[in-house]
Amino acid sequence: MSTAAGHPIPAAALRGWQLAELRGGQLHFTATDGLRRALKDGFFYVKQPAGTELSAGDRFARSFYLRGGGAGDGPQDSYRGFHRWTSEQLGRHQGYFCRDADQTEQFFLEKTWWDRVYPAALARQAEHMRDFALAVQRAVLARLDLPRALWDEATGHSLTPHGTHTLTFNHFRPEVAARGLNIHKDSGWVTVLRSTERGLEVDRDGGWRPIDPIPGTFIVNFGCAMEILTRHTATPVAAVAHRVVRQPPSGGAKPDRFSYALFVDSTLDDRVCPGLFAYEPGGGLRLEAGFGTFLDDILDNTYREDTTGLY
């Protein structure tokens, strides 16, 4: 039995998924072959750092879509009323989105805007989650067949201030008769997910397997950029398809499902990096695709009603 933030984790709760802790810049797995299995699965649990404070993110996830928060728009509440922030003000792929092909309504915000748009406590939490996600990414890269001297170029400068670091919120509307969230793969490098309710499923061993939240942990998964970079190496990393199942109406018996995640992506500035690379030992890096176009395609395919976000 392991513990996460003081919570016991019975082996049965892991359902065969791997559990790690980040200590001293390294990922320590509870299983001796935990890293190998996690890279193949594309998903694993990681213990939250001691003192992790998530109340601001949880509050925002439960409130961002509600009316109110502005003059003439109901009660003043700095965690509500974010439907008013759209891509017209914030830029492409930023702000509030509501698509009836899925139960989710979402709020995307890249780090450039955190201090200007998020409540102060949430901006601080976003920074902590970003720093943790980058530490996890560095710990994974250190165990791969990739020279350290190539890390910045190979990962689209995602580990630097040039990287695209986005905190995204999901509210699931059980009254909407639609899928929870479409089958997709994440576009980038590492995703650190906060979830408190069941519903996330992963394509594993030819079927859909649940990966349920465990108190005191985040769920980590890898994106397509990591898979493309490592597919020809001795340590390939899987970006695995996943979805959220349809959430049934609860009749007000319990709160709606929410989740939020910190996404680490490559820079979108092609003056800094031209795009996604594959690495071949002995051959170096080979450009595979422009990241901006790749991101557009993934997002378009994810949220269209008739397709999936798979490349």
PDB file of C-alpha atoms in Angstrom:
ATOM      1  CA  MET A   1       0.000   0.000   0.000  1.00  0.00           C
ATOM      2  CA  SER A   2       1.286   3.448  -0.971  1.00  0.00           C
ATOM      3  CA  THR A   3       0.133   6.847   0.161  1.00  0.00           C
ATOM      4  CA  ALA A   4      -0.506  10.092  -1.690  1.00  0.00           C
ATOM      5  CA  ALA A   5      -0.728  13.295   0.345  1.00  0.00           C
ATOM      6  CA  GLY A   6      -1.647  11.236   3.399  1.00  0.00           C
ATOM      7  CA  HIS A   7      -4.278   9.152   1.575  1.00  0.00           C
ATOM      8  CA  PRO A   8      -3.763   5.379   1.445  1.00  0.00           C
ATOM      9  CA  ILE A   9      -3.817   3.910  -2.079  1.00  0.00           C
ATOM     10  CA  PRO A  10      -4.740   0.220  -2.165  1.00  0.00           C
ATOM     11  CA  ALA A  11      -3.218  -1.618  -5.106  1.00  0.00           C
ATOM     12  CA  ALA A  12      -6.726  -2.398  -6.375  1.00  0.00           C
ATOM     13  CA  ALA A  13      -7.417   1.330  -6.819  1.00  0.00           C
ATOM     14  CA  LEU A  14      -4.640   1.579  -9.401  1.00  0.00           C
ATOM     15  CA  ARG A  15      -6.389  -0.943 -11.697  1.00  0.00           C
ATOM     16  CA  GLY A  16      -3.040  -1.870 -13.223  1.00  0.00           C
ATOM     17  CA  TRP A  17      -1.955   1.726 -13.876  1.00  0.00           C
ATOM     18  CA  GLN A  18       1.409   2.925 -12.584  1.00  0.00           C
ATOM     19  CA  LEU A  19       2.033   5.259  -9.651  1.00  0.00           C
ATOM     20  CA  ALA A  20       5.046   7.551  -9.296  1.00  0.00           C
ATOM     21  CA  GLU A  21       6.350  10.299  -7.048  1.00  0.00           C
ATOM     22  CA  LEU A  22       8.573  13.162  -8.171  1.00  0.00           C
ATOM     23  CA  ARG A  23      11.528  13.469  -5.795  1.00  0.00           C
ATOM     24  CA  GLY A  24      14.784  15.263  -6.422  1.00  0.00           C
ATOM     25  CA  GLY A  25      13.856  15.852 -10.032  1.00  0.00           C
ATOM     26  CA  GLN A  26      13.322  12.139 -10.686  1.00  0.00           C
ATOM     27  CA  LEU A  27      10.215   9.993 -11.048  1.00  0.00           C
ATOM     28  CA  HIS A  28      10.197   7.116  -8.583  1.00  0.00           C
ATOM     29  CA  PHE A  29       7.650   4.426  -9.476  1.00  0.00           C
ATOM     30  CA  THR A  30       6.249   1.961  -6.975  1.00  0.00           C
ATOM     31  CA  ALA A  31       6.736  -0.903  -9.457  1.00  0.00           C
ATOM     32  CA  THR A  32      10.241  -1.875 -10.546  1.00  0.00           C
ATOM     33  CA  ASP A  33       9.255  -1.649 -14.222  1.00  0.00           C
ATOM     34  CA  GLY A  34       6.815   1.196 -13.633  1.00  0.00           C
ATOM     35  CA  LEU A  35       8.433   3.655 -16.016  1.00  0.00           C
ATOM     36  CA  ARG A  36       8.491   1.201 -18.919  1.00  0.00           C
ATOM     37  CA  ARG A  37       4.852   0.338 -18.375  1.00  0.00           C
ATOM     38  CA  ALA A  38       3.842   3.997 -17.976  1.00  0.00           C
ATOM     39  CA  LEU A  39       5.521   4.942 -21.273  1.00  0.00           C
ATOM     40  CA  LYS A  40       3.665   2.119 -23.008  1.00  0.00           C
ATOM     41  CA  ASP A  41       0.321   2.921 -21.351  1.00  0.00           C
ATOM     42  CA  GLY A  42       0.657   6.634 -22.055  1.00  0.00           C
ATOM     43  CA  PHE A  43      -0.950   7.365 -18.659  1.00  0.00           C
ATOM     44  CA  PHE A  44       0.134   7.125 -15.021  1.00  0.00           C
ATOM     45  CA  TYR A  45      -0.644   8.572 -11.595  1.00  0.00           C
ATOM     46  CA  VAL A  46       1.776  10.914  -9.875  1.00  0.00           C
ATOM     47  CA  LYS A  47       1.532  12.003  -6.266  1.00  0.00           C
ATOM     48  CA  GLN A  48       0.756  15.654  -5.750  1.00  0.00           C
ATOM     49  CA  PRO A  49       3.640  17.573  -4.135  1.00  0.00           C
ATOM     50  CA  ALA A  50       3.336  18.188  -0.421  1.00  0.00           C
ATOM     51  CA  GLY A  51       1.311  21.312   0.277  1.00  0.00           C
ATOM     52  CA  THR A  52      -0.447  21.313  -3.102  1.00  0.00           C
ATOM     53  CA  GLU A  53      -3.363  23.772  -2.968  1.00  0.00           C
ATOM     54  CA  LEU A  54      -6.142  23.173  -5.490  1.00  0.00           C
ATOM     55  CA  SER A  55      -9.072  25.081  -4.003  1.00  0.00           C
ATOM     56  CA  ALA A  56      -8.839  27.976  -6.485  1.00  0.00           C
ATOM     57  CA  GLY A  57      -8.858  25.642  -9.481  1.00  0.00           C
ATOM     58  CA  ASP A  58     -11.710  23.575  -8.082  1.00  0.00           C
ATOM     59  CA  ARG A  59     -13.754  26.704  -7.409  1.00  0.00           C
ATOM     60  CA  PHE A  60     -13.119  28.079 -10.892  1.00  0.00           C
ATOM     61  CA  ALA A  61     -14.042  24.743 -12.503  1.00  0.00           C
ATOM     62  CA  ARG A  62     -17.399  24.811 -10.712  1.00  0.00           C
ATOM     63  CA  SER A  63     -18.077  28.474 -11.482  1.00  0.00           C
ATOM     64  CA  PHE A  64     -16.459  29.809 -14.673  1.00  0.00           C
ATOM     65  CA  TYR A  65     -19.481  29.074 -16.862  1.00  0.00           C
ATOM     66  CA  LEU A  66     -22.058  30.613 -14.502  1.00  0.00           C
ATOM     67  CA  ARG A  67     -23.581  33.991 -15.195  1.00  0.00           C
ATOM     68  CA  GLY A  68     -22.516  36.774 -12.928  1.00  0.00           C
ATOM     69  CA  GLY A  69     -19.231  38.413 -12.160  1.00  0.00           C
ATOM     70  CA  GLY A  70     -19.676  41.598 -14.153  1.00  0.00           C
ATOM     71  CA  ALA A  71     -21.532  44.885 -13.857  1.00  0.00           C
ATOM     72  CA  GLY A  72     -25.222  44.354 -14.501  1.00  0.00           C
ATOM     73  CA  ASP A  73     -24.724  40.600 -14.709  1.00  0.00           C
ATOM     74  CA  GLY A  74     -25.804  39.377 -11.299  1.00  0.00           C
ATOM     75  CA  PRO A  75     -23.798  38.900  -8.111  1.00  0.00           C
ATOM     76  CA  GLN A  76     -20.169  39.958  -8.144  1.00  0.00           C
ATOM     77  CA  ASP A  77     -17.916  36.888  -8.156  1.00  0.00           C
ATOM     78  CA  SER A  78     -14.450  36.868  -9.677  1.00  0.00           C
ATOM     79  CA  TYR A  79     -14.755  33.134 -10.441  1.00  0.00           C
ATOM     80  CA  ARG A  80     -17.923  33.484 -12.549  1.00  0.00           C
ATOM     81  CA  GLY A  81     -18.904  35.043 -15.834  1.00  0.00           C
ATOM     82  CA  PHE A  82     -16.012  33.793 -17.962  1.00  0.00           C
ATOM     83  CA  HIS A  83     -18.292  33.007 -20.909  1.00  0.00           C
ATOM     84  CA  ARG A  84     -17.616  36.624 -21.878  1.00  0.00           C
ATOM     85  CA  TRP A  85     -13.934  35.906 -22.578  1.00  0.00           C
ATOM     86  CA  THR A  86     -13.669  34.651 -26.161  1.00  0.00           C
ATOM     87  CA  SER A  87     -11.008  34.095 -28.800  1.00  0.00           C
ATOM     88  CA  GLU A  88     -11.796  37.545 -30.209  1.00  0.00           C
ATOM     89  CA  GLN A  89     -10.247  39.103 -27.095  1.00  0.00           C
ATOM     90  CA  LEU A  90      -7.670  36.447 -26.221  1.00  0.00           C
ATOM     91  CA  GLY A  91      -6.528  34.937 -29.520  1.00  0.00           C
ATOM     92  CA  ARG A  92      -6.969  31.620 -31.298  1.00  0.00           C
ATOM     93  CA  HIS A  93      -7.758  28.579 -29.136  1.00  0.00           C
ATOM     94  CA  GLN A  94      -8.220  30.833 -26.083  1.00  0.00           C
ATOM     95  CA  GLY A  95     -11.225  31.607 -23.931  1.00  0.00           C
ATOM     96  CA  TYR A  96     -14.679  30.085 -23.516  1.00  0.00           C
ATOM     97  CA  PHE A  97     -16.038  27.424 -25.856  1.00  0.00           C
ATOM     98  CA  CYS A  98     -19.352  25.588 -25.813  1.00  0.00           C
ATOM     99  CA  ARG A  99     -19.942  22.877 -28.410  1.00  0.00           C
ATOM    100  CA  ASP A 100     -23.118  20.824 -28.373  1.00  0.00           C
ATOM    101  CA  ALA A 101     -21.429  17.768 -29.932  1.00  0.00           C
ATOM    102  CA  ASP A 102     -20.024  17.172 -26.414  1.00  0.00           C
ATOM    103  CA  GLN A 103     -21.311  17.713 -22.902  1.00  0.00           C
ATOM    104  CA  THR A 104     -18.277  19.836 -22.122  1.00  0.00           C
ATOM    105  CA  GLU A 105     -18.070  23.576 -22.011  1.00  0.00           C
ATOM    106  CA  GLN A 106     -14.486  24.687 -21.682  1.00  0.00           C
ATOM    107  CA  PHE A 107     -12.176  27.541 -20.850  1.00  0.00           C
ATOM    108  CA  PHE A 108      -8.669  27.645 -22.339  1.00  0.00           C
ATOM    109  CA  LEU A 109      -6.048  30.131 -21.192  1.00  0.00           C
ATOM    110  CA  GLU A 110      -2.348  30.237 -22.050  1.00  0.00           C
ATOM    111  CA  LYS A 111       0.198  31.498 -19.520  1.00  0.00           C
ATOM    112  CA  THR A 112       0.543  34.947 -21.146  1.00  0.00           C
ATOM    113  CA  TRP A 113      -2.961  35.768 -19.900  1.00  0.00           C
ATOM    114  CA  TRP A 114      -3.020  34.119 -16.469  1.00  0.00           C
ATOM    115  CA  ASP A 115      -2.198  37.207 -14.400  1.00  0.00           C
ATOM    116  CA  ARG A 116      -4.567  39.399 -16.415  1.00  0.00           C
ATOM    117  CA  VAL A 117      -7.620  37.127 -16.570  1.00  0.00           C
ATOM    118  CA  TYR A 118      -7.592  34.549 -13.770  1.00  0.00           C
ATOM    119  CA  PRO A 119      -8.247  35.458 -10.127  1.00  0.00           C
ATOM    120  CA  ALA A 120      -4.904  35.920  -8.351  1.00  0.00           C
ATOM    121  CA  ALA A 121      -5.085  32.657  -6.393  1.00  0.00           C
ATOM    122  CA  LEU A 122      -5.801  30.705  -9.561  1.00  0.00           C
ATOM    123  CA  ALA A 123      -2.945  32.375 -11.442  1.00  0.00           C
ATOM    124  CA  ARG A 124      -0.605  31.205  -8.662  1.00  0.00           C
ATOM    125  CA  GLN A 125      -2.006  27.669  -8.836  1.00  0.00           C
ATOM    126  CA  ALA A 126      -1.562  27.672 -12.621  1.00  0.00           C
ATOM    127  CA  GLU A 127       2.103  28.583 -12.197  1.00  0.00           C
ATOM    128  CA  HIS A 128       2.626  25.785  -9.658  1.00  0.00           C
ATOM    129  CA  MET A 129       0.936  23.236 -11.927  1.00  0.00           C
ATOM    130  CA  ARG A 130       3.016  24.465 -14.881  1.00  0.00           C
ATOM    131  CA  ASP A 131       6.260  24.134 -12.917  1.00  0.00           C
ATOM    132  CA  PHE A 132       5.276  20.642 -11.779  1.00  0.00           C
ATOM    133  CA  ALA A 133       4.351  19.564 -15.318  1.00  0.00           C
ATOM    134  CA  LEU A 134       7.699  20.793 -16.652  1.00  0.00           C
ATOM    135  CA  ALA A 135       9.516  18.946 -13.865  1.00  0.00           C
ATOM    136  CA  VAL A 136       7.670  15.749 -14.804  1.00  0.00           C
ATOM    137  CA  GLN A 137       8.575  16.275 -18.457  1.00  0.00           C
ATOM    138  CA  ARG A 138      12.255  16.769 -17.632  1.00  0.00           C
ATOM    139  CA  ALA A 139      12.218  13.645 -15.454  1.00  0.00           C
ATOM    140  CA  VAL A 140      10.766  11.617 -18.348  1.00  0.00           C
ATOM    141  CA  LEU A 141      13.202  13.047 -20.893  1.00  0.00           C
ATOM    142  CA  ALA A 142      16.093  12.104 -18.611  1.00  0.00           C
ATOM    143  CA  ARG A 143      15.101   8.447 -18.969  1.00  0.00           C
ATOM    144  CA  LEU A 144      14.729   8.468 -22.746  1.00  0.00           C
ATOM    145  CA  ASP A 145      17.092   7.726 -25.605  1.00  0.00           C
ATOM    146  CA  LEU A 146      17.551  11.426 -26.370  1.00  0.00           C
ATOM    147  CA  PRO A 147      20.723  13.509 -25.798  1.00  0.00           C
ATOM    148  CA  ARG A 148      20.200  16.272 -23.249  1.00  0.00           C
ATOM    149  CA  ALA A 149      21.814  18.787 -25.615  1.00  0.00           C
ATOM    150  CA  LEU A 150      18.833  18.346 -27.964  1.00  0.00           C
ATOM    151  CA  TRP A 151      16.061  18.737 -25.408  1.00  0.00           C
ATOM    152  CA  ASP A 152      15.105  22.357 -26.145  1.00  0.00           C
ATOM    153  CA  GLU A 153      15.113  22.033 -29.935  1.00  0.00           C
ATOM    154  CA  ALA A 154      13.562  18.562 -29.926  1.00  0.00           C
ATOM    155  CA  THR A 155      10.666  19.586 -27.679  1.00  0.00           C
ATOM    156  CA  GLY A 156       9.805  22.813 -29.475  1.00  0.00           C
ATOM    157  CA  HIS A 157      11.297  24.870 -26.626  1.00  0.00           C
ATOM    158  CA  SER A 158       8.380  23.696 -24.476  1.00  0.00           C
ATOM    159  CA  LEU A 159      10.617  23.639 -21.384  1.00  0.00           C
ATOM    160  CA  THR A 160      11.417  27.347 -21.749  1.00  0.00           C
ATOM    161  CA  PRO A 161       9.342  30.546 -21.547  1.00  0.00           C
ATOM    162  CA  HIS A 162       8.788  30.138 -25.312  1.00  0.00           C
ATOM    163  CA  GLY A 163       6.643  27.043 -24.681  1.00  0.00           C
ATOM    164  CA  THR A 164       2.853  27.067 -24.890  1.00  0.00           C
ATOM    165  CA  HIS A 165       1.515  26.292 -21.401  1.00  0.00           C
ATOM    166  CA  THR A 166      -2.264  26.227 -21.105  1.00  0.00           C
ATOM    167  CA  LEU A 167      -4.579  25.636 -18.145  1.00  0.00           C
ATOM    168  CA  THR A 168      -7.888  24.283 -19.470  1.00  0.00           C
ATOM    169  CA  PHE A 169     -11.149  23.743 -17.571  1.00  0.00           C
ATOM    170  CA  ASN A 170     -13.982  21.354 -18.429  1.00  0.00           C
ATOM    171  CA  HIS A 171     -17.540  21.485 -17.101  1.00  0.00           C
ATOM    172  CA  PHE A 172     -19.733  18.539 -18.111  1.00  0.00           C
ATOM    173  CA  ARG A 173     -23.395  19.416 -18.658  1.00  0.00           C
ATOM    174  CA  PRO A 174     -25.439  16.277 -17.868  1.00  0.00           C
ATOM    175  CA  GLU A 175     -28.587  17.843 -19.313  1.00  0.00           C
ATOM    176  CA  VAL A 176     -27.016  17.814 -22.798  1.00  0.00           C
ATOM    177  CA  ALA A 177     -27.733  14.579 -24.703  1.00  0.00           C
ATOM    178  CA  ALA A 178     -24.270  14.106 -26.183  1.00  0.00           C
ATOM    179  CA  ARG A 179     -20.990  12.291 -25.626  1.00  0.00           C
ATOM    180  CA  GLY A 180     -18.991  13.453 -22.600  1.00  0.00           C
ATOM    181  CA  LEU A 181     -15.826  14.352 -24.522  1.00  0.00           C
ATOM    182  CA  ASN A 182     -14.848  12.916 -27.881  1.00  0.00           C
ATOM    183  CA  ILE A 183     -12.112  10.339 -28.434  1.00  0.00           C
ATOM    184  CA  HIS A 184      -8.828  12.198 -28.869  1.00  0.00           C
ATOM    185  CA  LYS A 185      -5.118  12.362 -28.227  1.00  0.00           C
ATOM    186  CA  ASP A 186      -3.487  15.423 -26.709  1.00  0.00           C
ATOM    187  CA  SER A 187      -1.308  17.398 -29.087  1.00  0.00           C
ATOM    188  CA  GLY A 188       1.748  18.166 -26.994  1.00  0.00           C
ATOM    189  CA  TRP A 189       4.234  16.757 -24.509  1.00  0.00           C
ATOM    190  CA  VAL A 190       2.839  16.262 -21.014  1.00  0.00           C
ATOM    191  CA  THR A 191      -0.635  16.801 -19.559  1.00  0.00           C
ATOM    192  CA  VAL A 192      -1.219  17.014 -15.790  1.00  0.00           C
ATOM    193  CA  LEU A 193      -4.899  16.395 -15.027  1.00  0.00           C
ATOM    194  CA  ARG A 194      -6.953  17.211 -11.944  1.00  0.00           C
ATOM    195  CA  SER A 195     -10.142  15.134 -11.765  1.00  0.00           C
ATOM    196  CA  THR A 196     -12.388  14.113  -8.894  1.00  0.00           C
ATOM    197  CA  GLU A 197     -15.072  12.026 -10.626  1.00  0.00           C
ATOM    198  CA  ARG A 198     -15.093   8.859 -12.685  1.00  0.00           C
ATOM    199  CA  GLY A 199     -15.652   8.981 -16.441  1.00  0.00           C
ATOM    200  CA  LEU A 200     -12.211   9.123 -18.072  1.00  0.00           C
ATOM    201  CA  GLU A 201     -11.492   6.059 -20.222  1.00  0.00           C
ATOM    202  CA  VAL A 202      -8.334   5.051 -22.075  1.00  0.00           C
ATOM    203  CA  ASP A 203      -7.893   2.844 -25.146  1.00  0.00           C
ATOM    204  CA  ARG A 204      -5.825   0.025 -23.669  1.00  0.00           C
ATOM    205  CA  ASP A 205      -5.342  -3.611 -24.684  1.00  0.00           C
ATOM    206  CA  GLY A 206      -8.041  -3.378 -27.325  1.00  0.00           C
ATOM    207  CA  GLY A 207     -10.749  -1.946 -25.086  1.00  0.00           C
ATOM    208  CA  TRP A 208     -11.798   1.097 -23.099  1.00  0.00           C
ATOM    209  CA  ARG A 209     -10.390   1.017 -19.558  1.00  0.00           C
ATOM    210  CA  PRO A 210     -11.240   3.464 -16.768  1.00  0.00           C
ATOM    211  CA  ILE A 211      -8.559   5.498 -15.077  1.00  0.00           C
ATOM    212  CA  ASP A 212     -10.399   6.845 -12.064  1.00  0.00           C
ATOM    213  CA  PRO A 213      -9.157   9.727  -9.902  1.00  0.00           C
ATOM    214  CA  ILE A 214      -7.292   8.844  -6.720  1.00  0.00           C
ATOM    215  CA  PRO A 215      -7.146  11.450  -3.922  1.00  0.00           C
ATOM    216  CA  GLY A 216      -3.747  13.052  -3.561  1.00  0.00           C
ATOM    217  CA  THR A 217      -2.664  12.334  -7.142  1.00  0.00           C
ATOM    218  CA  PHE A 218      -2.717  13.879 -10.581  1.00  0.00           C
ATOM    219  CA  ILE A 219      -3.212  11.833 -13.725  1.00  0.00           C
ATOM    220  CA  VAL A 220      -0.388  12.360 -16.228  1.00  0.00           C
ATOM    221  CA  ASN A 221      -0.524  11.509 -19.909  1.00  0.00           C
ATOM    222  CA  PHE A 222       1.657  12.056 -22.947  1.00  0.00           C
ATOM    223  CA  GLY A 223       0.731  13.817 -26.176  1.00  0.00           C
ATOM    224  CA  CYS A 224       1.379  13.295 -29.859  1.00  0.00           C
ATOM    225  CA  ALA A 225       4.511  15.453 -29.887  1.00  0.00           C
ATOM    226  CA  MET A 226       6.203  13.068 -27.431  1.00  0.00           C
ATOM    227  CA  GLU A 227       5.082  10.044 -29.441  1.00  0.00           C
ATOM    228  CA  ILE A 228       6.355  11.467 -32.728  1.00  0.00           C
ATOM    229  CA  LEU A 229       9.707  12.450 -31.225  1.00  0.00           C
ATOM    230  CA  THR A 230      10.412   9.035 -29.686  1.00  0.00           C
ATOM    231  CA  ARG A 231       8.769   6.532 -32.043  1.00  0.00           C
ATOM    232  CA  HIS A 232      12.113   5.405 -33.585  1.00  0.00           C
ATOM    233  CA  THR A 233      14.078   5.298 -30.332  1.00  0.00           C
ATOM    234  CA  ALA A 234      14.789   2.558 -27.821  1.00  0.00           C
ATOM    235  CA  THR A 235      12.311   4.182 -25.424  1.00  0.00           C
ATOM    236  CA  PRO A 236       9.163   5.036 -27.443  1.00  0.00           C
ATOM    237  CA  VAL A 237       6.432   6.921 -25.564  1.00  0.00           C
ATOM    238  CA  ALA A 238       2.777   6.323 -26.380  1.00  0.00           C
ATOM    239  CA  ALA A 239       0.169   9.024 -26.876  1.00  0.00           C
ATOM    240  CA  VAL A 240      -2.975   7.027 -26.204  1.00  0.00           C
ATOM    241  CA  ALA A 241      -6.537   7.792 -27.280  1.00  0.00           C
ATOM    242  CA  HIS A 242      -8.909   8.664 -24.451  1.00  0.00           C
ATOM    243  CA  ARG A 243     -12.424   9.968 -23.902  1.00  0.00           C
ATOM    244  CA  VAL A 244     -14.912  10.933 -21.208  1.00  0.00           C
ATOM    245  CA  VAL A 245     -18.125   8.953 -21.183  1.00  0.00           C
ATOM    246  CA  ARG A 246     -21.532  10.620 -21.223  1.00  0.00           C
ATOM    247  CA  GLN A 247     -22.528  11.943 -17.812  1.00  0.00           C
ATOM    248  CA  PRO A 248     -26.086  10.989 -16.795  1.00  0.00           C
ATOM    249  CA  PRO A 249     -28.446  13.538 -15.234  1.00  0.00           C
ATOM    250  CA  SER A 250     -28.250  13.425 -11.457  1.00  0.00           C
ATOM    251  CA  GLY A 251     -31.385  15.417 -10.695  1.00  0.00           C
ATOM    252  CA  GLY A 252     -29.303  17.733  -8.555  1.00  0.00           C
ATOM    253  CA  ALA A 253     -28.257  14.879  -6.275  1.00  0.00           C
ATOM    254  CA  LYS A 254     -24.561  15.611  -6.849  1.00  0.00           C
ATOM    255  CA  PRO A 255     -22.499  18.382  -8.445  1.00  0.00           C
ATOM    256  CA  ASP A 256     -21.725  18.258 -12.153  1.00  0.00           C
ATOM    257  CA  ARG A 257     -18.494  16.582 -13.212  1.00  0.00           C
ATOM    258  CA  PHE A 258     -15.528  18.891 -13.749  1.00  0.00           C
ATOM    259  CA  SER A 259     -11.856  18.502 -14.562  1.00  0.00           C
ATOM    260  CA  TYR A 260      -8.942  20.709 -15.483  1.00  0.00           C
ATOM    261  CA  ALA A 261      -5.482  20.162 -16.873  1.00  0.00           C
ATOM    262  CA  LEU A 262      -2.169  21.858 -17.492  1.00  0.00           C
ATOM    263  CA  PHE A 263      -1.010  21.204 -21.063  1.00  0.00           C
ATOM    264  CA  VAL A 264       2.638  21.567 -22.098  1.00  0.00           C
ATOM    265  CA  ASP A 265       2.950  22.257 -25.819  1.00  0.00           C
ATOM    266  CA  SER A 266       5.643  23.470 -28.207  1.00  0.00           C
ATOM    267  CA  THR A 267       6.134  27.122 -29.025  1.00  0.00           C
ATOM    268  CA  LEU A 268       3.727  28.491 -31.599  1.00  0.00           C
ATOM    269  CA  ASP A 269       6.396  30.909 -32.837  1.00  0.00           C
ATOM    270  CA  ASP A 270       7.910  29.335 -35.949  1.00  0.00           C
ATOM    271  CA  ARG A 271      10.748  31.849 -35.734  1.00  0.00           C
ATOM    272  CA  VAL A 272      11.844  29.980 -32.600  1.00  0.00           C
ATOM    273  CA  CYS A 273      11.058  26.437 -33.767  1.00  0.00           C
ATOM    274  CA  PRO A 274       9.727  25.239 -37.154  1.00  0.00           C
ATOM    275  CA  GLY A 275       7.623  22.417 -35.702  1.00  0.00           C
ATOM    276  CA  LEU A 276       7.568  18.822 -34.465  1.00  0.00           C
ATOM    277  CA  PHE A 277      10.617  16.621 -34.786  1.00  0.00           C
ATOM    278  CA  ALA A 278      11.274  12.882 -34.811  1.00  0.00           C
ATOM    279  CA  TYR A 279      14.574  11.678 -33.374  1.00  0.00           C
ATOM    280  CA  GLU A 280      16.541   8.818 -34.853  1.00  0.00           C
ATOM    281  CA  PRO A 281      19.576   7.603 -32.877  1.00  0.00           C
ATOM    282  CA  GLY A 282      22.600   8.129 -35.070  1.00  0.00           C
ATOM    283  CA  GLY A 283      20.630  10.338 -37.445  1.00  0.00           C
ATOM    284  CA  GLY A 284      19.489  13.248 -35.282  1.00  0.00           C
ATOM    285  CA  LEU A 285      16.298  15.262 -35.572  1.00  0.00           C
ATOM    286  CA  ARG A 286      13.994  15.269 -38.592  1.00  0.00           C
ATOM    287  CA  LEU A 287      11.207  17.818 -39.013  1.00  0.00           C
ATOM    288  CA  GLU A 288       7.801  16.094 -39.205  1.00  0.00           C
ATOM    289  CA  ALA A 289       5.188  18.880 -39.182  1.00  0.00           C
ATOM    290  CA  GLY A 290       4.601  22.500 -38.299  1.00  0.00           C
ATOM    291  CA  PHE A 291       3.191  22.556 -34.773  1.00  0.00           C
ATOM    292  CA  GLY A 292       0.604  25.277 -35.379  1.00  0.00           C
ATOM    293  CA  THR A 293      -0.982  23.378 -38.264  1.00  0.00           C
ATOM    294  CA  PHE A 294      -0.786  20.134 -36.321  1.00  0.00           C
ATOM    295  CA  LEU A 295      -2.530  21.720 -33.324  1.00  0.00           C
ATOM    296  CA  ASP A 296      -5.266  23.158 -35.550  1.00  0.00           C
ATOM    297  CA  ASP A 297      -5.927  19.728 -37.063  1.00  0.00           C
ATOM    298  CA  ILE A 298      -6.030  17.947 -33.698  1.00  0.00           C
ATOM    299  CA  LEU A 299      -8.454  20.479 -32.204  1.00  0.00           C
ATOM    300  CA  ASP A 300     -10.687  20.551 -35.268  1.00  0.00           C
ATOM    301  CA  ASN A 301     -10.910  16.766 -35.347  1.00  0.00           C
ATOM    302  CA  THR A 302     -11.481  16.479 -31.609  1.00  0.00           C
ATOM    303  CA  TYR A 303     -14.483  18.771 -31.447  1.00  0.00           C
ATOM    304  CA  ARG A 304     -16.217  17.970 -34.716  1.00  0.00           C
ATOM    305  CA  GLU A 305     -19.272  15.778 -34.299  1.00  0.00           C
ATOM    306  CA  ASP A 306     -18.306  13.222 -36.947  1.00  0.00           C
ATOM    307  CA  THR A 307     -14.672  12.470 -36.202  1.00  0.00           C
ATOM    308  CA  THR A 308     -12.004  11.956 -33.552  1.00  0.00           C
ATOM    309  CA  GLY A 309      -8.881  13.893 -32.623  1.00  0.00           C
ATOM    310  CA  LEU A 310      -6.466  11.263 -33.854  1.00  0.00           C
ATOM    311  CA  TYR A 311      -3.632  11.977 -36.236  1.00  0.00           C
TER     312      TYR A 311
END
